[in-house]
Structures are given as C-alpha cells and as structure tokens.
C-alpha cells in the first residue's frame, strides 16, 4: 500500500520541531527529540 502523504508523525513533528517558538512555548530543552540542533529557515 502506498500513500502520497508522509507518515502522520512526520507531518506534525517535522514542522513543529523546526520552530524555535514551539520549543520555547513548551519548555523543551536542548538534546530533547523535539529540539533540533539547527533549524531550516525557508521563508
């Protein structure tokens, strides 16, 4: 079975873990899974 969409966890966790605002709002610390070492800035 194939799907054109990415897995749900990547559709949600991928964008959120790329937002420093998310880490700040939820008190995430460095080295936690939802905090990236570097962020990808597109816009």
PDB file of C-alpha atoms in Angstrom:
ATOM      1  CA  UNK A   1       0.000   0.000   0.000  1.00  0.00           C
ATOM      2  CA  UNK A   2       1.343   3.427  -0.850  1.00  0.00           C
ATOM      3  CA  UNK A   3       0.300   6.919   0.116  1.00  0.00           C
ATOM      4  CA  UNK A   4       1.282  10.286  -1.318  1.00  0.00           C
ATOM      5  CA  UNK A   5       1.341  11.786   2.182  1.00  0.00           C
ATOM      6  CA  UNK A   6       4.137  11.380   4.683  1.00  0.00           C
ATOM      7  CA  UNK A   7       3.510   9.472   7.889  1.00  0.00           C
ATOM      8  CA  UNK A   8       1.383  11.419  10.396  1.00  0.00           C
ATOM      9  CA  UNK A   9       4.213  11.780  12.925  1.00  0.00           C
ATOM     10  CA  UNK A  10       6.415  13.450  10.284  1.00  0.00           C
ATOM     11  CA  UNK A  11       3.625  15.715   9.064  1.00  0.00           C
ATOM     12  CA  UNK A  12       3.219  17.038  12.624  1.00  0.00           C
ATOM     13  CA  UNK A  13       6.545  16.594  14.411  1.00  0.00           C
ATOM     14  CA  UNK A  14       8.686  17.617  11.441  1.00  0.00           C
ATOM     15  CA  UNK A  15       7.387  21.177  11.083  1.00  0.00           C
ATOM     16  CA  UNK A  16       6.923  21.722  14.827  1.00  0.00           C
ATOM     17  CA  UNK A  17      10.444  20.587  15.702  1.00  0.00           C
ATOM     18  CA  UNK A  18      11.711  23.115  13.161  1.00  0.00           C
ATOM     19  CA  UNK A  19      10.102  26.027  15.048  1.00  0.00           C
ATOM     20  CA  UNK A  20      12.111  27.617  17.886  1.00  0.00           C
ATOM     21  CA  UNK A  21       8.804  29.127  19.069  1.00  0.00           C
ATOM     22  CA  UNK A  22       7.450  25.625  19.704  1.00  0.00           C
ATOM     23  CA  UNK A  23      10.438  24.671  21.869  1.00  0.00           C
ATOM     24  CA  UNK A  24      10.133  27.906  23.819  1.00  0.00           C
ATOM     25  CA  UNK A  25       6.358  27.616  24.317  1.00  0.00           C
ATOM     26  CA  UNK A  26       6.594  24.056  25.626  1.00  0.00           C
ATOM     27  CA  UNK A  27       9.822  24.484  27.607  1.00  0.00           C
ATOM     28  CA  UNK A  28      11.774  21.973  25.538  1.00  0.00           C
ATOM     29  CA  UNK A  29      15.469  21.677  26.404  1.00  0.00           C
ATOM     30  CA  UNK A  30      18.442  21.027  24.122  1.00  0.00           C
ATOM     31  CA  UNK A  31      19.020  17.358  23.248  1.00  0.00           C
ATOM     32  CA  UNK A  32      15.303  16.525  23.536  1.00  0.00           C
ATOM     33  CA  UNK A  33      13.739  14.854  20.474  1.00  0.00           C
ATOM     34  CA  UNK A  34      11.595  17.872  19.535  1.00  0.00           C
ATOM     35  CA  UNK A  35      14.549  20.302  19.579  1.00  0.00           C
ATOM     36  CA  UNK A  36      16.783  20.350  16.526  1.00  0.00           C
ATOM     37  CA  UNK A  37      20.459  21.242  16.627  1.00  0.00           C
ATOM     38  CA  UNK A  38      19.893  23.570  13.691  1.00  0.00           C
ATOM     39  CA  UNK A  39      16.735  24.935  12.139  1.00  0.00           C
ATOM     40  CA  UNK A  40      15.875  25.116   8.451  1.00  0.00           C
ATOM     41  CA  UNK A  41      14.656  28.598   7.558  1.00  0.00           C
ATOM     42  CA  UNK A  42      12.773  28.743   4.250  1.00  0.00           C
ATOM     43  CA  UNK A  43      10.712  31.934   4.288  1.00  0.00           C
TER      44      UNK A  43
END
